[in-house]
Amino acid sequence: MEMVRVRFAPSPTGSLHIGGARTALFNWLFARHHQGAFVLRIDDTDTERSTEASYKEILAAMSWLGLDWDEGPEKGGQFGPYLQSQRLEIYRREAERLLNEGKAYLCYCAVEELAERRKKAQAEGRPPMYDRRCRYLTPADRTRLEQEGRQPVVRLAVPAEGSTVVRDLIRGEVTFANETIDDFIIFKSNGMPTYNFATVVDDHLMQISHIIRAEEHLSNTPKQILVYEALGYDLPAFAHVPMILAPDRSKLSKRHGATSVEEYRDEGYLPEAIINYLALLGWSPEDEEEIMPLEEMVARFSLERVSKNAAIYDTKKLTWINGHYLREGDLDRVTRLAVPFLQARGLLSGSLPPEEYNHVRGIVGAVRDRVKTLAEVADAASYFFTEVTSYDEKGVRKHFAKPGAAALLEEAGEELKALPEFNALMAEEAYRNLAERKGLSTGQLFHPTRLAISGRTMGPGLFEIMELLGRETVLERLHRAARWIRENLA
């Protein structure tokens, strides 16, 4: 295979969404698998909608996901600049060449005239295509129209007969009859190139070998092939990856949950979990393994394993994968990532001195087995940082409402108070001895204690909670729970 060069070319008109991130990932994996180059190019010729904020968000999201680019913004490269808005002279030069060679022409038709013709064509049952009337203007006609103050666009002279074949690495050959393709605009009257023109010029000049993009771009491909041929460029390989649909097979949208990388980051998802899940949207390894580190994905990725069928987006599966990475990831890293979520909940403030960090690390380590996101870490850990002000209602009925519950908690507190040293092992031994002496099952002692010190019926191991809270806090919460039972359940 020739030197692989692929690109991801987002438009900075919004955040990096899941579909775009999946396209970027497939390009990145393909480049890394073949020791090729991954180029990031910003298609910002839509001057009305492109913003600096979106541009920065896209770069930040790509970096956060770990999809590093070899050439592009902030990296440079021999084929720059990598923002289309900085390449306008290149597009003008190539459009002028097509005009001079008779492969493109100036069109002076006003927007209102075009709309009226489309309306008439539809009423007569004809395809609402451009009628090519400006394709055969004489020099005198052009002079007259220019004197009227009309600002022309540039249209490609599409062959009226024959067909254009897209040879797709995923979908095989897809044929488009040229008679169904307009003499489409390649340069607008405002002096900006259209997408189908600028992307071809850039992909050729940047020596892109493979165009890997979403299926929705398949309809653009015959037009782009016609531009390649008109300009005398060699064709790259094309691969159109499947659409991503919502669970009901509708178009993925905001109503199905978060749709941008930024939103998932803010909800407490890990980049490796998102990458892992996105890789499975349309691609599958031979053994259908679902949890894969990035290095393994690179080694195993191939376009042959990319499906033609639409991928169904399942937030539950993404969340399950995220929970796996939270449980199995390096605890220090997970703790550092969890700290901002703890701070946002008001559980922590300011910087953490080493001794406090170690305590927080222990808490995160205790709760992470039962959570799926970093935001859930903050919820699961809240009682370690704040007073328990309420108790789970079902737990109250089941554990606090039993006769003698208050006295049992106070007696347990006395056992803990008498320990020469307070840690999980000694606390557990004291509790088991107390349960045996009183003829109770361990659950009859453990469950009300958990409710008293955490307000909850589920969570980390009881004695792990005790050690992290410390003796003073545990005793105070046992005493307060006993008082609450007497005041509210007597």
PDB file of C-alpha atoms in Angstrom, residues 53-296:
ATOM      1  CA  ALA A  53     -15.149  29.282  19.880  1.00  0.00           C
ATOM      2  CA  SER A  54     -16.206  26.188  17.923  1.00  0.00           C
ATOM      3  CA  TYR A  55     -12.754  25.924  16.390  1.00  0.00           C
ATOM      4  CA  LYS A  56     -11.147  25.887  19.815  1.00  0.00           C
ATOM      5  CA  GLU A  57     -13.730  23.431  21.170  1.00  0.00           C
ATOM      6  CA  ILE A  58     -12.992  20.991  18.345  1.00  0.00           C
ATOM      7  CA  LEU A  59      -9.241  21.118  18.967  1.00  0.00           C
ATOM      8  CA  ALA A  60      -9.791  20.687  22.710  1.00  0.00           C
ATOM      9  CA  ALA A  61     -12.140  17.729  22.195  1.00  0.00           C
ATOM     10  CA  MET A  62      -9.713  16.026  19.799  1.00  0.00           C
ATOM     11  CA  SER A  63      -6.873  16.476  22.275  1.00  0.00           C
ATOM     12  CA  TRP A  64      -8.994  15.258  25.188  1.00  0.00           C
ATOM     13  CA  LEU A  65      -9.902  12.111  23.260  1.00  0.00           C
ATOM     14  CA  GLY A  66      -6.216  11.487  22.554  1.00  0.00           C
ATOM     15  CA  LEU A  67      -6.638  11.756  18.772  1.00  0.00           C
ATOM     16  CA  ASP A  68      -3.374  13.526  18.122  1.00  0.00           C
ATOM     17  CA  TRP A  69      -2.830  14.807  14.594  1.00  0.00           C
ATOM     18  CA  ASP A  70       0.441  14.755  12.677  1.00  0.00           C
ATOM     19  CA  GLU A  71      -0.310  17.849  10.610  1.00  0.00           C
ATOM     20  CA  GLY A  72      -2.787  20.637  11.113  1.00  0.00           C
ATOM     21  CA  PRO A  73      -3.563  23.583  13.400  1.00  0.00           C
ATOM     22  CA  GLU A  74      -0.993  24.109  16.159  1.00  0.00           C
ATOM     23  CA  LYS A  75       1.228  21.465  14.518  1.00  0.00           C
ATOM     24  CA  GLY A  76       1.897  22.852  11.050  1.00  0.00           C
ATOM     25  CA  GLY A  77       3.133  20.692   8.199  1.00  0.00           C
ATOM     26  CA  GLN A  78       4.437  20.931   4.667  1.00  0.00           C
ATOM     27  CA  PHE A  79       0.978  21.094   3.075  1.00  0.00           C
ATOM     28  CA  GLY A  80      -0.476  23.976   5.096  1.00  0.00           C
ATOM     29  CA  PRO A  81      -2.159  26.207   5.847  1.00  0.00           C
ATOM     30  CA  TYR A  82      -4.715  23.852   7.377  1.00  0.00           C
ATOM     31  CA  LEU A  83      -7.612  26.284   7.670  1.00  0.00           C
ATOM     32  CA  GLN A  84      -9.554  26.618   4.433  1.00  0.00           C
ATOM     33  CA  SER A  85     -10.151  30.303   5.057  1.00  0.00           C
ATOM     34  CA  GLN A  86      -6.404  30.777   4.624  1.00  0.00           C
ATOM     35  CA  ARG A  87      -6.315  28.911   1.290  1.00  0.00           C
ATOM     36  CA  LEU A  88      -8.691  31.044  -0.786  1.00  0.00           C
ATOM     37  CA  GLU A  89      -6.090  32.038  -3.371  1.00  0.00           C
ATOM     38  CA  ILE A  90      -5.410  28.372  -4.088  1.00  0.00           C
ATOM     39  CA  TYR A  91      -9.101  27.722  -4.777  1.00  0.00           C
ATOM     40  CA  ARG A  92      -9.410  30.818  -6.961  1.00  0.00           C
ATOM     41  CA  ARG A  93      -6.415  29.746  -9.009  1.00  0.00           C
ATOM     42  CA  GLU A  94      -7.832  26.288  -9.647  1.00  0.00           C
ATOM     43  CA  ALA A  95     -11.308  27.630 -10.450  1.00  0.00           C
ATOM     44  CA  GLU A  96      -9.770  30.082 -12.918  1.00  0.00           C
ATOM     45  CA  ARG A  97      -7.947  27.210 -14.585  1.00  0.00           C
ATOM     46  CA  LEU A  98     -11.217  25.348 -15.075  1.00  0.00           C
ATOM     47  CA  LEU A  99     -12.818  28.470 -16.556  1.00  0.00           C
ATOM     48  CA  ASN A 100      -9.922  28.943 -18.954  1.00  0.00           C
ATOM     49  CA  GLU A 101     -10.107  25.300 -20.014  1.00  0.00           C
ATOM     50  CA  GLY A 102     -13.853  25.467 -20.615  1.00  0.00           C
ATOM     51  CA  LYS A 103     -14.585  22.936 -17.878  1.00  0.00           C
ATOM     52  CA  ALA A 104     -16.471  25.475 -15.781  1.00  0.00           C
ATOM     53  CA  TYR A 105     -18.490  28.579 -16.593  1.00  0.00           C
ATOM     54  CA  LEU A 106     -19.885  31.735 -15.046  1.00  0.00           C
ATOM     55  CA  CYS A 107     -23.573  31.637 -14.117  1.00  0.00           C
ATOM     56  CA  TYR A 108     -25.438  34.926 -13.670  1.00  0.00           C
ATOM     57  CA  CYS A 109     -28.854  33.527 -12.732  1.00  0.00           C
ATOM     58  CA  ALA A 110     -30.344  35.260  -9.704  1.00  0.00           C
ATOM     59  CA  VAL A 111     -31.448  33.266  -6.678  1.00  0.00           C
ATOM     60  CA  GLU A 112     -35.053  34.301  -7.241  1.00  0.00           C
ATOM     61  CA  GLU A 113     -34.926  33.157 -10.873  1.00  0.00           C
ATOM     62  CA  LEU A 114     -33.527  29.783  -9.878  1.00  0.00           C
ATOM     63  CA  ALA A 115     -36.214  29.321  -7.241  1.00  0.00           C
ATOM     64  CA  GLU A 116     -38.939  30.132  -9.764  1.00  0.00           C
ATOM     65  CA  ARG A 117     -37.534  27.643 -12.291  1.00  0.00           C
ATOM     66  CA  ARG A 118     -37.304  24.914  -9.671  1.00  0.00           C
ATOM     67  CA  LYS A 119     -40.901  25.548  -8.700  1.00  0.00           C
ATOM     68  CA  LYS A 120     -42.003  25.344 -12.334  1.00  0.00           C
ATOM     69  CA  ALA A 121     -40.023  22.143 -12.926  1.00  0.00           C
ATOM     70  CA  GLN A 122     -41.634  20.492  -9.912  1.00  0.00           C
ATOM     71  CA  ALA A 123     -45.084  21.552 -11.078  1.00  0.00           C
ATOM     72  CA  GLU A 124     -44.393  19.970 -14.478  1.00  0.00           C
ATOM     73  CA  GLY A 125     -43.025  16.784 -12.926  1.00  0.00           C
ATOM     74  CA  ARG A 126     -39.440  17.435 -13.993  1.00  0.00           C
ATOM     75  CA  PRO A 127     -36.363  17.150 -11.722  1.00  0.00           C
ATOM     76  CA  PRO A 128     -35.736  20.613 -10.195  1.00  0.00           C
ATOM     77  CA  MET A 129     -32.237  20.863 -11.683  1.00  0.00           C
ATOM     78  CA  TYR A 130     -30.388  23.856 -13.093  1.00  0.00           C
ATOM     79  CA  ASP A 131     -31.254  24.187 -16.784  1.00  0.00           C
ATOM     80  CA  ARG A 132     -27.666  25.106 -17.806  1.00  0.00           C
ATOM     81  CA  ARG A 133     -28.762  28.216 -19.665  1.00  0.00           C
ATOM     82  CA  CYS A 134     -25.601  30.129 -18.697  1.00  0.00           C
ATOM     83  CA  ARG A 135     -23.384  27.316 -19.963  1.00  0.00           C
ATOM     84  CA  TYR A 136     -23.737  28.545 -23.522  1.00  0.00           C
ATOM     85  CA  LEU A 137     -23.689  32.327 -23.091  1.00  0.00           C
ATOM     86  CA  THR A 138     -21.852  34.376 -25.672  1.00  0.00           C
ATOM     87  CA  PRO A 139     -19.289  37.012 -24.636  1.00  0.00           C
ATOM     88  CA  ALA A 140     -21.904  39.637 -25.461  1.00  0.00           C
ATOM     89  CA  ASP A 141     -24.427  37.946 -23.181  1.00  0.00           C
ATOM     90  CA  ARG A 142     -21.929  37.916 -20.318  1.00  0.00           C
ATOM     91  CA  THR A 143     -21.091  41.576 -20.855  1.00  0.00           C
ATOM     92  CA  ARG A 144     -24.772  42.514 -20.779  1.00  0.00           C
ATOM     93  CA  LEU A 145     -25.436  40.560 -17.600  1.00  0.00           C
ATOM     94  CA  GLU A 146     -22.389  42.037 -15.878  1.00  0.00           C
ATOM     95  CA  GLN A 147     -23.532  45.523 -16.823  1.00  0.00           C
ATOM     96  CA  GLU A 148     -26.781  44.743 -15.029  1.00  0.00           C
ATOM     97  CA  GLY A 149     -24.693  44.348 -11.861  1.00  0.00           C
ATOM     98  CA  ARG A 150     -25.119  40.599 -11.566  1.00  0.00           C
ATOM     99  CA  GLN A 151     -22.520  38.788  -9.489  1.00  0.00           C
ATOM    100  CA  PRO A 152     -21.819  35.393 -11.066  1.00  0.00           C
ATOM    101  CA  VAL A 153     -21.134  32.044  -9.483  1.00  0.00           C
ATOM    102  CA  VAL A 154     -18.884  29.449 -11.083  1.00  0.00           C
ATOM    103  CA  ARG A 155     -20.500  26.164 -12.120  1.00  0.00           C
ATOM    104  CA  LEU A 156     -18.791  22.963 -13.177  1.00  0.00           C
ATOM    105  CA  ALA A 157     -19.715  21.786 -16.669  1.00  0.00           C
ATOM    106  CA  VAL A 158     -20.950  18.287 -15.822  1.00  0.00           C
ATOM    107  CA  PRO A 159     -21.111  15.750 -18.690  1.00  0.00           C
ATOM    108  CA  ALA A 160     -24.750  15.374 -19.745  1.00  0.00           C
ATOM    109  CA  GLU A 161     -24.366  11.686 -20.520  1.00  0.00           C
ATOM    110  CA  GLY A 162     -22.643   8.660 -19.063  1.00  0.00           C
ATOM    111  CA  SER A 163     -22.201   7.867 -15.405  1.00  0.00           C
ATOM    112  CA  THR A 164     -19.864   8.445 -12.497  1.00  0.00           C
ATOM    113  CA  VAL A 165     -18.824   5.406 -10.479  1.00  0.00           C
ATOM    114  CA  VAL A 166     -17.800   5.566  -6.828  1.00  0.00           C
ATOM    115  CA  ARG A 167     -15.556   2.624  -5.979  1.00  0.00           C
ATOM    116  CA  ASP A 168     -16.018   2.411  -2.267  1.00  0.00           C
ATOM    117  CA  LEU A 169     -13.849   0.238  -0.028  1.00  0.00           C
ATOM    118  CA  ILE A 170     -16.837  -0.563   2.179  1.00  0.00           C
ATOM    119  CA  ARG A 171     -19.834  -0.427  -0.153  1.00  0.00           C
ATOM    120  CA  GLY A 172     -18.363  -1.616  -3.449  1.00  0.00           C
ATOM    121  CA  GLU A 173     -19.260   0.161  -6.669  1.00  0.00           C
ATOM    122  CA  VAL A 174     -22.036   2.769  -6.555  1.00  0.00           C
ATOM    123  CA  THR A 175     -23.067   4.250  -9.904  1.00  0.00           C
ATOM    124  CA  PHE A 176     -24.622   7.683 -10.439  1.00  0.00           C
ATOM    125  CA  ALA A 177     -26.063   8.720 -13.802  1.00  0.00           C
ATOM    126  CA  ASN A 178     -24.557  12.049 -14.861  1.00  0.00           C
ATOM    127  CA  GLU A 179     -27.962  13.231 -16.076  1.00  0.00           C
ATOM    128  CA  THR A 180     -29.065  13.350 -12.437  1.00  0.00           C
ATOM    129  CA  ILE A 181     -26.186  15.645 -11.422  1.00  0.00           C
ATOM    130  CA  ASP A 182     -26.549  19.408 -11.724  1.00  0.00           C
ATOM    131  CA  ASP A 183     -23.948  21.707 -13.148  1.00  0.00           C
ATOM    132  CA  PHE A 184     -23.239  22.425  -9.509  1.00  0.00           C
ATOM    133  CA  ILE A 185     -21.677  25.568  -8.096  1.00  0.00           C
ATOM    134  CA  ILE A 186     -17.973  25.391  -7.227  1.00  0.00           C
ATOM    135  CA  PHE A 187     -17.500  29.082  -6.378  1.00  0.00           C
ATOM    136  CA  LYS A 188     -20.136  31.302  -4.811  1.00  0.00           C
ATOM    137  CA  SER A 189     -20.793  34.920  -5.759  1.00  0.00           C
ATOM    138  CA  ASN A 190     -19.258  36.064  -2.457  1.00  0.00           C
ATOM    139  CA  GLY A 191     -15.879  34.735  -3.566  1.00  0.00           C
ATOM    140  CA  MET A 192     -15.933  31.615  -1.381  1.00  0.00           C
ATOM    141  CA  PRO A 193     -15.532  28.081  -2.704  1.00  0.00           C
ATOM    142  CA  THR A 194     -18.186  25.458  -2.092  1.00  0.00           C
ATOM    143  CA  TYR A 195     -17.480  22.374  -0.020  1.00  0.00           C
ATOM    144  CA  ASN A 196     -17.380  19.978  -2.972  1.00  0.00           C
ATOM    145  CA  PHE A 197     -14.725  22.062  -4.695  1.00  0.00           C
ATOM    146  CA  ALA A 198     -12.495  23.154  -1.831  1.00  0.00           C
ATOM    147  CA  THR A 199     -12.308  19.704  -0.275  1.00  0.00           C
ATOM    148  CA  VAL A 200     -11.139  18.157  -3.562  1.00  0.00           C
ATOM    149  CA  VAL A 201      -8.431  20.768  -4.072  1.00  0.00           C
ATOM    150  CA  ASP A 202      -7.225  20.360  -0.504  1.00  0.00           C
ATOM    151  CA  ASP A 203      -7.306  16.572  -0.503  1.00  0.00           C
ATOM    152  CA  HIS A 204      -5.249  16.507  -3.697  1.00  0.00           C
ATOM    153  CA  LEU A 205      -2.694  19.097  -2.652  1.00  0.00           C
ATOM    154  CA  MET A 206      -2.348  17.517   0.800  1.00  0.00           C
ATOM    155  CA  GLN A 207      -1.784  14.136  -0.896  1.00  0.00           C
ATOM    156  CA  ILE A 208      -4.630  12.445   0.946  1.00  0.00           C
ATOM    157  CA  SER A 209      -4.661   8.776  -0.051  1.00  0.00           C
ATOM    158  CA  HIS A 210      -7.926   7.646   1.589  1.00  0.00           C
ATOM    159  CA  ILE A 211     -11.130   9.585   2.216  1.00  0.00           C
ATOM    160  CA  ILE A 212     -12.838   7.918   5.194  1.00  0.00           C
ATOM    161  CA  ARG A 213     -16.048   9.663   6.136  1.00  0.00           C
ATOM    162  CA  ALA A 214     -19.707   9.185   7.020  1.00  0.00           C
ATOM    163  CA  GLU A 215     -22.205   7.572   4.670  1.00  0.00           C
ATOM    164  CA  GLU A 216     -24.123  10.835   4.424  1.00  0.00           C
ATOM    165  CA  HIS A 217     -21.286  12.162   2.235  1.00  0.00           C
ATOM    166  CA  LEU A 218     -21.715   9.390  -0.342  1.00  0.00           C
ATOM    167  CA  SER A 219     -24.089  11.573  -2.370  1.00  0.00           C
ATOM    168  CA  ASN A 220     -21.374  14.248  -2.561  1.00  0.00           C
ATOM    169  CA  THR A 221     -18.767  11.834  -3.868  1.00  0.00           C
ATOM    170  CA  PRO A 222     -19.804  11.709  -7.559  1.00  0.00           C
ATOM    171  CA  LYS A 223     -19.657  15.495  -7.689  1.00  0.00           C
ATOM    172  CA  GLN A 224     -16.225  15.435  -6.118  1.00  0.00           C
ATOM    173  CA  ILE A 225     -15.030  12.771  -8.540  1.00  0.00           C
ATOM    174  CA  LEU A 226     -16.164  15.019 -11.400  1.00  0.00           C
ATOM    175  CA  VAL A 227     -14.094  17.845  -9.895  1.00  0.00           C
ATOM    176  CA  TYR A 228     -11.088  15.529  -9.585  1.00  0.00           C
ATOM    177  CA  GLU A 229     -11.434  14.560 -13.226  1.00  0.00           C
ATOM    178  CA  ALA A 230     -11.924  18.131 -14.442  1.00  0.00           C
ATOM    179  CA  LEU A 231      -8.804  19.258 -12.577  1.00  0.00           C
ATOM    180  CA  GLY A 232      -6.796  16.268 -13.797  1.00  0.00           C
ATOM    181  CA  TYR A 233      -6.183  14.959 -10.283  1.00  0.00           C
ATOM    182  CA  ASP A 234      -5.690  11.288  -9.395  1.00  0.00           C
ATOM    183  CA  LEU A 235      -8.541   9.843  -7.363  1.00  0.00           C
ATOM    184  CA  PRO A 236      -8.014   8.827  -3.734  1.00  0.00           C
ATOM    185  CA  ALA A 237      -9.653   5.722  -2.262  1.00  0.00           C
ATOM    186  CA  PHE A 238     -13.096   6.297  -0.757  1.00  0.00           C
ATOM    187  CA  ALA A 239     -14.646   4.577   2.250  1.00  0.00           C
ATOM    188  CA  HIS A 240     -18.033   5.636   3.625  1.00  0.00           C
ATOM    189  CA  VAL A 241     -18.679   4.383   7.139  1.00  0.00           C
ATOM    190  CA  PRO A 242     -22.229   3.621   8.322  1.00  0.00           C
ATOM    191  CA  MET A 243     -24.600   6.145   9.802  1.00  0.00           C
ATOM    192  CA  ILE A 244     -25.107   6.314  13.566  1.00  0.00           C
ATOM    193  CA  LEU A 245     -28.785   6.074  14.435  1.00  0.00           C
ATOM    194  CA  ALA A 246     -30.742   6.424  17.667  1.00  0.00           C
ATOM    195  CA  PRO A 247     -32.188   3.276  19.296  1.00  0.00           C
ATOM    196  CA  ASP A 248     -35.488   3.872  17.453  1.00  0.00           C
ATOM    197  CA  ARG A 249     -33.471   4.069  14.197  1.00  0.00           C
ATOM    198  CA  SER A 250     -34.203   7.767  13.804  1.00  0.00           C
ATOM    199  CA  LYS A 251     -31.510  10.364  13.291  1.00  0.00           C
ATOM    200  CA  LEU A 252     -29.431  10.810  16.433  1.00  0.00           C
ATOM    201  CA  SER A 253     -30.360  14.088  18.102  1.00  0.00           C
ATOM    202  CA  LYS A 254     -30.343  15.970  21.376  1.00  0.00           C
ATOM    203  CA  ARG A 255     -33.523  14.249  22.533  1.00  0.00           C
ATOM    204  CA  HIS A 256     -31.592  10.976  22.739  1.00  0.00           C
ATOM    205  CA  GLY A 257     -29.196  12.441  25.301  1.00  0.00           C
ATOM    206  CA  ALA A 258     -25.822  14.127  25.047  1.00  0.00           C
ATOM    207  CA  THR A 259     -24.494  14.289  21.515  1.00  0.00           C
ATOM    208  CA  SER A 260     -21.199  16.170  21.785  1.00  0.00           C
ATOM    209  CA  VAL A 261     -17.873  15.023  23.169  1.00  0.00           C
ATOM    210  CA  GLU A 262     -17.850  18.079  25.412  1.00  0.00           C
ATOM    211  CA  GLU A 263     -21.163  17.100  27.020  1.00  0.00           C
ATOM    212  CA  TYR A 264     -19.969  13.583  27.769  1.00  0.00           C
ATOM    213  CA  ARG A 265     -16.758  14.929  29.279  1.00  0.00           C
ATOM    214  CA  ASP A 266     -18.771  17.251  31.520  1.00  0.00           C
ATOM    215  CA  GLU A 267     -21.033  14.373  32.588  1.00  0.00           C
ATOM    216  CA  GLY A 268     -18.050  12.397  33.808  1.00  0.00           C
ATOM    217  CA  TYR A 269     -17.190  10.019  30.999  1.00  0.00           C
ATOM    218  CA  LEU A 270     -13.570   9.024  30.410  1.00  0.00           C
ATOM    219  CA  PRO A 271     -11.982   9.600  26.997  1.00  0.00           C
ATOM    220  CA  GLU A 272     -10.833   5.980  26.731  1.00  0.00           C
ATOM    221  CA  ALA A 273     -14.402   4.781  27.307  1.00  0.00           C
ATOM    222  CA  ILE A 274     -15.769   7.037  24.569  1.00  0.00           C
ATOM    223  CA  ILE A 275     -13.010   5.932  22.193  1.00  0.00           C
ATOM    224  CA  ASN A 276     -13.651   2.281  22.989  1.00  0.00           C
ATOM    225  CA  TYR A 277     -17.388   2.648  22.423  1.00  0.00           C
ATOM    226  CA  LEU A 278     -17.083   4.717  19.236  1.00  0.00           C
ATOM    227  CA  ALA A 279     -14.767   2.122  17.730  1.00  0.00           C
ATOM    228  CA  LEU A 280     -17.554  -0.443  18.064  1.00  0.00           C
ATOM    229  CA  LEU A 281     -20.060   1.738  16.212  1.00  0.00           C
ATOM    230  CA  GLY A 282     -19.720   0.190  12.786  1.00  0.00           C
ATOM    231  CA  TRP A 283     -16.475  -1.740  13.279  1.00  0.00           C
ATOM    232  CA  SER A 284     -15.950  -5.025  15.058  1.00  0.00           C
ATOM    233  CA  PRO A 285     -12.879  -7.173  15.659  1.00  0.00           C
ATOM    234  CA  GLU A 286     -13.070 -10.786  14.582  1.00  0.00           C
ATOM    235  CA  ASP A 287     -13.637 -12.085  18.113  1.00  0.00           C
ATOM    236  CA  GLU A 288     -16.226  -9.351  18.837  1.00  0.00           C
ATOM    237  CA  GLU A 289     -14.384  -8.338  21.988  1.00  0.00           C
ATOM    238  CA  GLU A 290     -15.911  -5.211  23.511  1.00  0.00           C
ATOM    239  CA  ILE A 291     -13.267  -3.879  25.889  1.00  0.00           C
ATOM    240  CA  MET A 292     -10.107  -2.937  24.014  1.00  0.00           C
ATOM    241  CA  PRO A 293      -7.230  -0.637  24.872  1.00  0.00           C
ATOM    242  CA  LEU A 294      -6.277   1.834  22.165  1.00  0.00           C
ATOM    243  CA  GLU A 295      -3.071  -0.005  21.243  1.00  0.00           C
ATOM    244  CA  GLU A 296      -5.061  -3.143  20.505  1.00  0.00           C
TER     245      GLU A 296
END
